[in-house]
Coordinates of C-alpha atoms in Angstrom, one line a residue:
M16 CA -8.9 9.9 10.3
K17 CA -9.6 7.7 7.3
S18 CA -9.7 9.3 3.9
Q19 CA -13.1 10.1 2.4
P20 CA -14.0 10.7 -1.3
K21 CA -14.5 14.4 -2.1
F22 CA -17.3 14.7 -4.6
S23 CA -18.4 18.3 -5.3
R24 CA -21.9 19.3 -6.1
K25 CA -20.7 20.8 -9.4
T26 CA -18.9 17.7 -10.7
I27 CA -21.0 14.8 -9.5
Y28 CA -23.8 13.6 -11.7
G29 CA -24.3 10.1 -10.3
L30 CA -22.9 7.5 -8.1
V31 CA -23.7 3.9 -9.0
T32 CA -24.0 2.0 -5.8
A33 CA -25.0 -1.5 -4.7
G34 CA -28.8 -1.7 -4.5
L35 CA -29.1 1.5 -6.6
L36 CA -27.4 2.0 -10.0
S37 CA -25.1 -0.9 -9.2
A38 CA -22.6 -2.5 -11.4
S39 CA -25.1 -5.3 -12.0
M40 CA -27.1 -5.2 -15.3
F41 CA -30.8 -5.9 -15.9
T42 CA -31.6 -7.1 -19.4
T43 CA -33.9 -9.3 -21.4
A44 CA -31.2 -10.8 -23.6
L45 CA -27.9 -12.5 -22.8
V46 CA -25.0 -12.0 -25.3
A47 CA -22.6 -14.9 -25.0
L48 CA -19.0 -14.9 -26.2
P49 CA -17.5 -18.0 -27.9
P50 CA -15.9 -20.4 -25.4
V51 CA -12.4 -19.7 -24.4
P52 CA -10.1 -22.8 -23.8
M53 CA -9.2 -23.3 -20.1
A54 CA -5.5 -23.2 -19.4
H55 CA -3.2 -22.6 -16.4
A56 CA 0.0 -20.7 -16.1
D57 CA 2.4 -19.7 -13.3
V58 CA 2.1 -16.0 -12.8
A59 CA 4.4 -15.5 -9.8
G60 CA 6.7 -12.5 -10.4
L61 CA 4.6 -11.3 -13.3
D62 CA 5.9 -8.1 -14.9
A63 CA 3.0 -5.7 -15.0
T64 CA 4.5 -3.9 -17.9
R65 CA 4.1 -7.0 -20.1
S66 CA 1.1 -8.9 -21.2
L67 CA -1.4 -10.1 -18.5
N68 CA -2.3 -13.1 -20.6
P69 CA -0.7 -15.6 -18.1
L70 CA -2.8 -14.1 -15.3
V71 CA -6.0 -14.2 -17.4
E72 CA -5.5 -17.8 -18.3
K73 CA -4.9 -18.7 -14.7
V74 CA -8.0 -17.0 -13.2
M75 CA -10.6 -16.8 -16.0
P76 CA -11.8 -20.4 -15.7
A77 CA -13.0 -19.6 -12.1
V78 CA -15.0 -16.5 -13.0
V79 CA -18.7 -16.9 -13.8
S80 CA -21.5 -14.8 -15.1
V81 CA -24.5 -14.9 -12.8
E82 CA -28.0 -14.8 -14.4
V83 CA -31.0 -14.3 -12.1
K84 CA -34.7 -14.6 -12.8
L85 CA -36.5 -12.1 -10.7
N86 CA -39.8 -12.6 -8.9
D87 CA -42.7 -10.8 -10.5
K88 CA -42.8 -8.1 -7.8
A89 CA -39.2 -7.1 -8.4
A90 CA -39.6 -7.2 -12.1
V91 CA -42.6 -4.9 -12.1
A92 CA -40.8 -2.5 -9.7
D93 CA -37.9 -2.4 -12.1
N94 CA -40.2 -1.3 -15.0
S95 CA -42.4 1.1 -13.0
D96 CA -40.6 4.5 -13.4
D97 CA -40.6 5.1 -17.2
G98 CA -36.9 5.0 -17.8
D99 CA -35.7 6.8 -14.7
N100 CA -35.7 3.7 -12.5
N101 CA -32.7 2.1 -10.7
D102 CA -32.0 -1.6 -10.1
N103 CA -34.4 -1.6 -7.1
G104 CA -37.3 0.3 -8.5
G105 CA -36.1 3.8 -9.3
S106 CA -36.0 6.8 -7.0
G107 CA -39.2 5.7 -5.4
G108 CA -37.6 2.4 -4.4
M109 CA -34.4 3.9 -3.0
P110 CA -33.6 2.6 0.5
P111 CA -34.5 5.3 3.0
E112 CA -31.1 5.1 4.6
M113 CA -29.5 6.0 1.2
K114 CA -31.8 8.9 0.2
H115 CA -30.0 11.5 2.4
F116 CA -26.8 10.7 0.5
F117 CA -28.2 11.6 -2.9
D118 CA -30.3 14.5 -1.7
Q119 CA -27.1 16.6 -1.7
F120 CA -26.9 16.3 -5.4
P121 CA -29.9 18.2 -6.9
G122 CA -29.1 17.3 -10.5
F123 CA -28.7 13.6 -9.8
K124 CA -30.7 11.4 -12.2
F125 CA -31.1 7.7 -12.0
Q126 CA -30.0 5.8 -15.1
S127 CA -32.1 2.9 -16.4
P128 CA -30.1 0.0 -18.0
Q129 CA -32.9 -1.5 -20.0
P130 CA -36.7 -1.8 -19.6
Q131 CA -38.0 -5.0 -18.1
Q132 CA -40.9 -7.2 -19.0
R133 CA -43.5 -6.9 -16.4
G134 CA -44.1 -10.7 -16.2
G135 CA -40.5 -11.2 -14.9
G136 CA -37.1 -9.9 -15.7
R137 CA -33.5 -11.1 -15.5
A138 CA -30.5 -9.6 -13.7
L139 CA -27.0 -10.2 -14.9
G140 CA -23.9 -9.9 -12.7
S141 CA -20.6 -11.6 -12.0
G142 CA -19.1 -14.0 -9.5
F143 CA -16.2 -16.4 -8.9
V144 CA -15.7 -19.9 -7.6
M145 CA -14.0 -19.8 -4.2
S146 CA -13.7 -23.6 -3.7
A147 CA -13.5 -26.6 -5.9
D148 CA -16.8 -28.1 -4.6
G149 CA -18.7 -25.2 -6.3
Y150 CA -19.2 -22.4 -3.8
V151 CA -19.6 -19.1 -5.6
V152 CA -19.2 -15.5 -4.3
T153 CA -21.2 -12.6 -5.7
N154 CA -23.1 -9.5 -4.5
N155 CA -26.3 -9.6 -2.5
H156 CA -27.9 -7.1 -4.9
V157 CA -27.2 -9.4 -7.9
V158 CA -29.3 -12.3 -6.4
E159 CA -31.8 -10.3 -4.4
D160 CA -35.4 -11.2 -5.2
A161 CA -34.3 -14.2 -7.3
T162 CA -36.5 -17.1 -8.1
T163 CA -33.8 -19.0 -10.0
V164 CA -30.0 -18.5 -10.3
K165 CA -27.8 -19.8 -13.0
V166 CA -24.0 -19.5 -13.3
T167 CA -22.1 -19.8 -16.6
F168 CA -18.4 -20.4 -17.0
E169 CA -16.2 -18.8 -19.7
N170 CA -16.1 -22.2 -21.6
G171 CA -19.9 -22.1 -21.9
D172 CA -20.8 -24.6 -19.2
S173 CA -23.9 -23.5 -17.3
Y174 CA -25.3 -24.8 -14.0
D175 CA -28.2 -24.0 -11.7
A176 CA -27.1 -22.6 -8.3
K177 CA -28.7 -22.2 -4.9
V178 CA -28.4 -19.1 -2.7
I179 CA -26.8 -20.3 0.6
G180 CA -26.8 -17.0 2.4
T181 CA -26.7 -13.3 1.9
D182 CA -25.6 -10.2 3.9
A183 CA -27.2 -7.0 2.8
K184 CA -25.0 -4.8 5.0
T185 CA -21.8 -5.8 3.2
D186 CA -23.7 -6.6 -0.1
L187 CA -22.3 -10.1 -0.2
A188 CA -23.9 -13.4 -1.2
L189 CA -22.8 -17.1 -1.3
L190 CA -24.1 -19.5 -3.9
K191 CA -23.6 -23.3 -4.3
I192 CA -23.5 -24.9 -7.8
K193 CA -26.0 -27.8 -8.1
A194 CA -23.6 -30.4 -9.5
E195 CA -22.9 -33.2 -7.0
G196 CA -19.5 -34.8 -7.2
K197 CA -18.2 -32.3 -9.8
T198 CA -15.2 -30.1 -9.2
F199 CA -14.5 -26.7 -10.6
P200 CA -11.6 -24.3 -11.1
A201 CA -11.3 -22.0 -8.1
V202 CA -9.5 -18.9 -6.9
S203 CA -8.7 -17.8 -3.3
F204 CA -8.8 -14.6 -1.3
A205 CA -5.5 -12.7 -0.9
G206 CA -4.0 -13.1 2.6
T207 CA -2.5 -9.6 2.6
E208 CA -4.1 -6.2 2.0
A209 CA -3.6 -4.6 -1.4
K210 CA -1.5 -1.5 -1.4
V211 CA -2.2 1.8 -3.1
G212 CA -0.5 1.7 -6.4
D213 CA -0.7 -2.1 -6.8
T214 CA -1.5 -3.3 -10.3
V215 CA -4.8 -5.2 -10.4
M216 CA -7.1 -6.8 -13.0
A217 CA -10.9 -6.9 -12.8
V218 CA -12.8 -9.7 -14.4
G219 CA -16.5 -10.0 -15.0
N220 CA -19.6 -9.8 -17.1
P221 CA -20.0 -6.1 -18.1
F222 CA -23.2 -5.4 -20.1
G223 CA -23.7 -9.1 -20.4
L224 CA -20.7 -9.6 -22.7
G225 CA -19.2 -12.5 -20.8
G226 CA -15.7 -12.8 -19.5
T227 CA -14.0 -9.4 -19.9
V228 CA -10.8 -8.2 -18.2
T229 CA -9.6 -4.7 -17.4
K230 CA -6.4 -3.5 -15.9
G231 CA -5.8 -0.7 -13.4
I232 CA -4.4 0.1 -10.0
V233 CA -5.6 0.4 -6.4
S234 CA -6.2 4.1 -6.0
A235 CA -7.2 4.3 -2.3
H236 CA -8.2 2.5 0.8
H237 CA -11.1 3.0 3.2
R238 CA -13.6 4.7 0.9
D239 CA -17.0 5.5 2.4
I240 CA -19.6 6.0 -0.2
G241 CA -22.7 6.1 2.1
N242 CA -23.7 2.5 1.3
G243 CA -23.9 1.4 4.9
P244 CA -22.3 1.2 8.3
Y245 CA -19.5 -1.1 7.2
D246 CA -18.3 0.9 4.2
D247 CA -14.6 0.4 3.9
F248 CA -14.0 0.0 0.2
L249 CA -11.0 -0.2 -2.0
Q250 CA -11.0 2.4 -4.8
I251 CA -10.0 0.8 -8.1
D252 CA -9.3 2.7 -11.3
A253 CA -9.8 -0.3 -13.6
A254 CA -12.8 0.0 -15.9
I255 CA -15.8 -1.5 -14.1
N256 CA -19.2 -1.4 -15.6
K257 CA -22.8 -2.6 -15.1
G258 CA -22.7 -6.3 -14.9
N259 CA -19.3 -6.4 -13.2
S260 CA -21.1 -6.5 -9.8
G261 CA -19.9 -9.4 -7.7
G262 CA -16.9 -10.0 -9.9
P263 CA -13.4 -10.3 -8.6
T264 CA -10.4 -7.9 -8.8
F265 CA -7.1 -9.8 -8.8
N266 CA -3.6 -9.0 -7.8
L267 CA -0.7 -10.2 -10.0
D268 CA -0.5 -13.5 -8.1
G269 CA -4.0 -14.4 -9.2
E270 CA -5.5 -13.8 -5.7
V271 CA -8.8 -12.0 -5.1
I272 CA -8.1 -8.6 -3.4
G273 CA -11.6 -7.2 -3.8
I274 CA -15.2 -7.9 -4.9
N275 CA -16.6 -5.2 -7.3
I276 CA -19.6 -3.5 -5.8
A277 CA -20.1 0.0 -7.2
I278 CA -18.9 2.7 -9.6
Y279 CA -19.0 6.5 -9.7
S280 CA -20.2 7.7 -13.0
P281 CA -22.1 10.5 -14.8
S282 CA -23.5 8.1 -17.4
G283 CA -23.7 4.6 -15.9
G284 CA -20.5 3.6 -17.7
S285 CA -17.0 3.4 -16.3
V286 CA -15.0 6.6 -15.9
G287 CA -12.3 4.7 -14.0
I288 CA -13.6 5.1 -10.5
G289 CA -14.8 1.8 -9.0
F290 CA -15.2 0.4 -5.5
A291 CA -14.5 -3.1 -4.2
I292 CA -15.1 -4.9 -1.0
P293 CA -11.7 -5.8 0.5
A294 CA -10.8 -9.5 0.6
A295 CA -10.4 -9.4 4.4
T296 CA -14.0 -8.2 4.9
A297 CA -15.4 -10.6 2.3
S298 CA -13.6 -13.7 3.4
N299 CA -14.9 -13.2 7.0
V300 CA -18.5 -12.8 5.9
I301 CA -18.4 -15.6 3.3
E302 CA -17.0 -18.1 5.9
Q303 CA -19.9 -17.2 8.2
L304 CA -22.4 -17.6 5.4
K305 CA -20.9 -21.0 4.5
S306 CA -21.0 -22.2 8.1
G307 CA -24.5 -21.1 9.0
G308 CA -26.1 -19.2 6.2
K309 CA -26.5 -16.0 8.2
I310 CA -24.4 -13.3 9.8
T311 CA -24.3 -12.5 13.5
R312 CA -22.5 -9.3 14.5
G313 CA -21.5 -8.0 17.9
W314 CA -23.5 -5.2 19.3
L315 CA -22.7 -2.4 21.8
G316 CA -25.8 -0.4 21.6
V317 CA -24.3 3.1 21.5
Q318 CA -25.0 6.1 19.3
I319 CA -21.7 7.7 18.4
Q320 CA -20.2 10.7 16.6
P321 CA -16.8 11.7 15.3
V322 CA -14.3 13.3 17.6
S323 CA -13.7 16.6 15.9
A324 CA -10.6 18.8 16.6
D325 CA -12.7 21.1 18.8
I326 CA -14.1 18.2 20.8
A327 CA -10.6 16.6 21.1
E328 CA -9.4 20.0 22.5
S329 CA -12.2 20.2 25.0
M330 CA -11.5 16.7 26.3
G331 CA -7.8 17.2 26.5
L332 CA -7.1 14.6 23.7
S333 CA -3.9 14.9 21.7
D334 CA -5.7 14.2 18.4
S335 CA -9.1 13.8 16.9
K336 CA -9.4 10.1 16.9
G337 CA -11.9 7.7 18.5
A338 CA -15.6 7.6 18.7
L339 CA -17.7 9.8 21.1
V340 CA -20.7 8.3 22.7
N341 CA -23.7 10.7 22.6
D342 CA -26.5 8.3 23.5
L343 CA -27.2 4.6 24.4
T344 CA -29.9 2.2 23.6
A345 CA -32.1 1.1 26.5
D346 CA -30.9 -2.2 28.0
S347 CA -28.0 -2.3 25.7
P348 CA -24.7 -4.2 26.5
A349 CA -22.9 -0.8 26.7
K350 CA -25.4 0.7 29.1
K351 CA -25.3 -2.4 31.3
A352 CA -21.5 -2.2 31.4
G353 CA -21.5 1.4 32.5
V354 CA -20.6 3.2 29.3
K355 CA -21.9 6.8 29.5
P356 CA -22.6 9.7 27.1
G357 CA -19.5 11.7 26.8
D358 CA -17.1 8.7 26.9
A359 CA -14.6 8.8 24.0
I360 CA -13.8 5.2 22.9
L361 CA -10.2 5.0 21.8
K362 CA -9.5 1.3 21.6
V363 CA -11.3 -2.0 21.4
D364 CA -9.3 -4.9 22.8
G365 CA -6.1 -2.9 22.2
Q366 CA -7.0 -2.0 18.6
D367 CA -7.0 1.7 17.8
V368 CA -10.4 3.3 17.0
A369 CA -9.5 5.7 14.2
S370 CA -13.0 7.1 13.8
D371 CA -16.7 6.5 14.7
R372 CA -17.1 4.3 11.6
D373 CA -14.1 2.3 12.6
L374 CA -15.7 1.5 15.9
A375 CA -18.8 0.1 14.1
K376 CA -16.6 -2.1 11.9
L377 CA -14.4 -3.4 14.8
I378 CA -17.4 -4.3 16.9
G379 CA -19.2 -5.8 13.9
N380 CA -16.3 -8.2 13.3
I381 CA -16.5 -9.6 16.9
P382 CA -19.0 -12.4 17.6
P383 CA -21.9 -11.8 20.1
G384 CA -21.3 -13.1 23.6
K385 CA -17.6 -12.2 23.7
D386 CA -16.2 -9.8 26.3
V387 CA -14.3 -6.8 24.9
K388 CA -12.3 -4.2 26.7
L389 CA -13.0 -0.6 25.7
S390 CA -10.3 1.9 26.4
I391 CA -12.1 5.2 27.0
I392 CA -11.5 8.7 28.2
R393 CA -14.1 9.9 30.7
D394 CA -13.9 13.3 32.3
G395 CA -10.4 13.7 31.0
K396 CA -9.1 10.4 32.6
P397 CA -8.4 7.1 30.9
E398 CA -10.6 4.1 32.0
T399 CA -11.2 0.6 30.8
V400 CA -14.8 -0.8 30.6
T401 CA -15.5 -4.5 29.8
V402 CA -18.6 -5.1 27.8
T403 CA -20.2 -8.4 26.8
L404 CA -21.4 -7.9 23.3
G405 CA -25.0 -8.7 22.4
I406 CA -26.6 -9.7 19.1
Q407 CA -27.2 -6.9 16.8
P408 CA -31.0 -6.4 16.6
G409 CA -32.9 -5.6 13.4
K410 CA -34.2 -2.4 14.9
A411 CA -33.1 -0.8 18.2
S412 CA -34.8 2.0 20.0
L413 CA -32.4 4.6 21.3
A414 CA -32.8 5.6 24.9
S415 CA -34.3 9.1 24.9
N416 CA -34.4 11.9 27.3
D417 CA -38.2 12.2 27.4
Q418 CA -39.3 15.8 28.1
N419 CA -42.5 17.3 29.2
N420 CA -43.5 19.3 26.1
D421 CA -46.2 21.3 27.9
S422 CA -46.1 24.6 26.2
N423 CA -47.6 26.3 29.2
A424 CA -44.8 25.2 31.5
E425 CA -43.2 28.0 33.4
T426 CA -39.8 29.0 32.1
D427 CA -37.0 31.0 33.7
T428 CA -35.5 33.5 31.3
G429 CA -32.8 34.5 33.7
S430 CA -30.4 31.6 33.0
N431 CA -28.0 33.6 30.9
S432 CA -24.8 31.9 32.2
L433 CA -23.9 30.9 28.6
S434 CA -23.9 34.4 27.2
A435 CA -20.1 34.1 26.7
F436 CA -20.9 31.4 24.2
G437 CA -23.5 33.5 22.3
L438 CA -26.4 31.7 23.9
E439 CA -29.4 32.5 26.1
V440 CA -31.0 29.6 27.8
A441 CA -33.8 28.8 30.2
P442 CA -34.8 25.6 32.1
A443 CA -36.3 23.1 29.7
P444 CA -39.8 21.8 30.3
G445 CA -39.6 18.6 32.4
G446 CA -36.5 19.7 34.2
K447 CA -34.0 17.9 32.0
G448 CA -31.5 20.3 30.4
V449 CA -31.7 24.0 29.5
K450 CA -33.5 25.1 26.4
I451 CA -31.8 27.5 24.1
I452 CA -34.0 30.6 23.6
K453 CA -31.6 32.8 21.6
V454 CA -28.5 32.2 19.5
D455 CA -26.2 35.0 18.5
P456 CA -26.0 34.6 14.7
K457 CA -22.3 35.6 14.7
S458 CA -21.3 33.1 17.4
D459 CA -19.4 29.9 17.3
A460 CA -22.6 28.2 18.5
A461 CA -24.5 29.3 15.4
D462 CA -21.7 28.1 13.2
S463 CA -21.8 24.7 14.9
G464 CA -25.5 24.3 14.0
V465 CA -27.0 25.1 17.3
R466 CA -30.6 26.5 17.0
E467 CA -33.3 28.0 19.1
G468 CA -35.3 25.3 20.7
D469 CA -32.4 22.9 21.1
V470 CA -31.8 21.6 24.6
I471 CA -28.4 21.4 26.3
L472 CA -28.4 18.3 28.5
K473 CA -24.8 18.3 29.7
I474 CA -22.0 20.8 30.0
A475 CA -18.4 19.5 30.7
G476 CA -19.9 16.1 31.6
E477 CA -22.3 17.5 34.2
D478 CA -26.1 17.4 33.9
V479 CA -27.7 20.8 33.8
S480 CA -31.2 22.0 34.5
D481 CA -31.0 25.7 35.5
A482 CA -28.7 28.7 35.8
S483 CA -27.1 27.4 39.0
S484 CA -26.2 24.0 37.5
V485 CA -24.9 25.7 34.4
K486 CA -22.6 27.9 36.4
D487 CA -21.4 25.0 38.5
A488 CA -20.6 23.0 35.4
L489 CA -18.6 25.8 33.9
K490 CA -16.6 26.3 37.0
K491 CA -15.4 22.7 36.8
T492 CA -13.5 23.1 33.6
S493 CA -10.8 25.6 32.5
A494 CA -10.6 24.2 28.9
K495 CA -10.8 26.8 26.1
K496 CA -13.4 24.6 24.4
V497 CA -16.3 23.4 26.5
L498 CA -18.0 20.1 25.6
M499 CA -21.8 20.3 25.6
L500 CA -24.4 17.6 24.8
V501 CA -27.1 19.2 22.7
K502 CA -30.4 17.6 21.8
S503 CA -32.2 18.7 18.7
A504 CA -35.0 17.4 16.5
Q505 CA -32.5 15.3 14.7
G506 CA -31.1 13.6 17.8
Q507 CA -28.4 14.5 20.2
N508 CA -24.7 15.3 19.6
F509 CA -21.7 16.7 21.4
I510 CA -20.3 20.1 20.3
A511 CA -17.3 22.0 21.7
L512 CA -17.8 25.8 22.0
G513 CA -15.2 28.5 22.8
R514 CA -16.0 30.7 25.8
D515 CA -15.4 33.9 23.9
A516 CA -17.7 33.0 21.0
G517 CA -19.9 35.8 19.8

């Protein structure tokens, strides 16, 4: 399982993320530094214990500050919360999909960089030139809601730029400098993944100060900060601040190993915990934006959950890896190919699926229309299912197990075949599943979050609807942990319960 950041309620005061309190900076004044002469140097084999000046001189000419004039709506939103707003309009403007992440921190307060003029504000971020003909990479949240974009090089040269394409899900954007026939210094993405412990250097435009460099190391891989389905960030301990958003982090060979996107901070300033989009992810997205201006991702159409240790045991798996399908979208590619709830997806075209989030990233990196082979475990047996990926829709309606909610429907309170699990059940209205009418508070089921009113749809892979079907399903498995598909008000998920619970 990929490592996740452990932020306790006691110690966390704020997490500055893209689209929230990002590393970009809103301001009404730009502080420019004196021009720095452009120079080039060979940094191969650079000794990290010595000066990084040769590296700075090599890469600095390709790093730009990105100044954006916001449309009136965005500027007004930024000024609407009396000092407690974030980059996208304060807590009231928080994307709904992000609110749950911050709800777990009751003391969290949004930091406001600077108040904005209601008639229109400016956003400052960072970026870098990726090709000599003037293509520039930055964050989506830096140029979002922009009416005009200007890039400024460290020697003071400024140019207007056009937004070629953006991808909100990875928070990346591609710009093109408006200067026909002119060439610019450029840097390239690293061809190999940065390793934990590698010395790195971040360059950008923190607090609008212009070209600034900070040194640090790669602290971790695969960080998930709740920003979106494709979170897979590098954790960097170099000082990264507001205004560094979209700026590059370099290895000692002068290659871009990551694009700065967010910081974790109690104050809005750097405490040495930053996050960057890995070069491999960024280069793939940027090439698509350069080719067509938009991103198309493969789509399976499944709702998935992690394979916990208990679930792995109930399915006879050797470890808790893979992604467990608990629902499918109507008419989705997966459903058409025969994928079923209860299938554990372990590989995609031979690549291991380490977790549920890993599956989303693997499928998202494959173009629509391509056939992929899913290696799955179904009813304890390995199978292969071939799926032709669809185009990821903007919104997808999950297939639901519609139930007749007639409160006067007759119920059978005699279905107590699950008493060994600390549960009492009865046939659910509509005949799909058995409704939980009592949960032993000391049971494994209670600890797993099962509540009265939830409906058990499957037991050990078998549909259940009454006492008889429950007994038949239990007879078909001798596992110590029994897998059950439970539907609640929040959706449906698999849980694994021990027979002697309670």
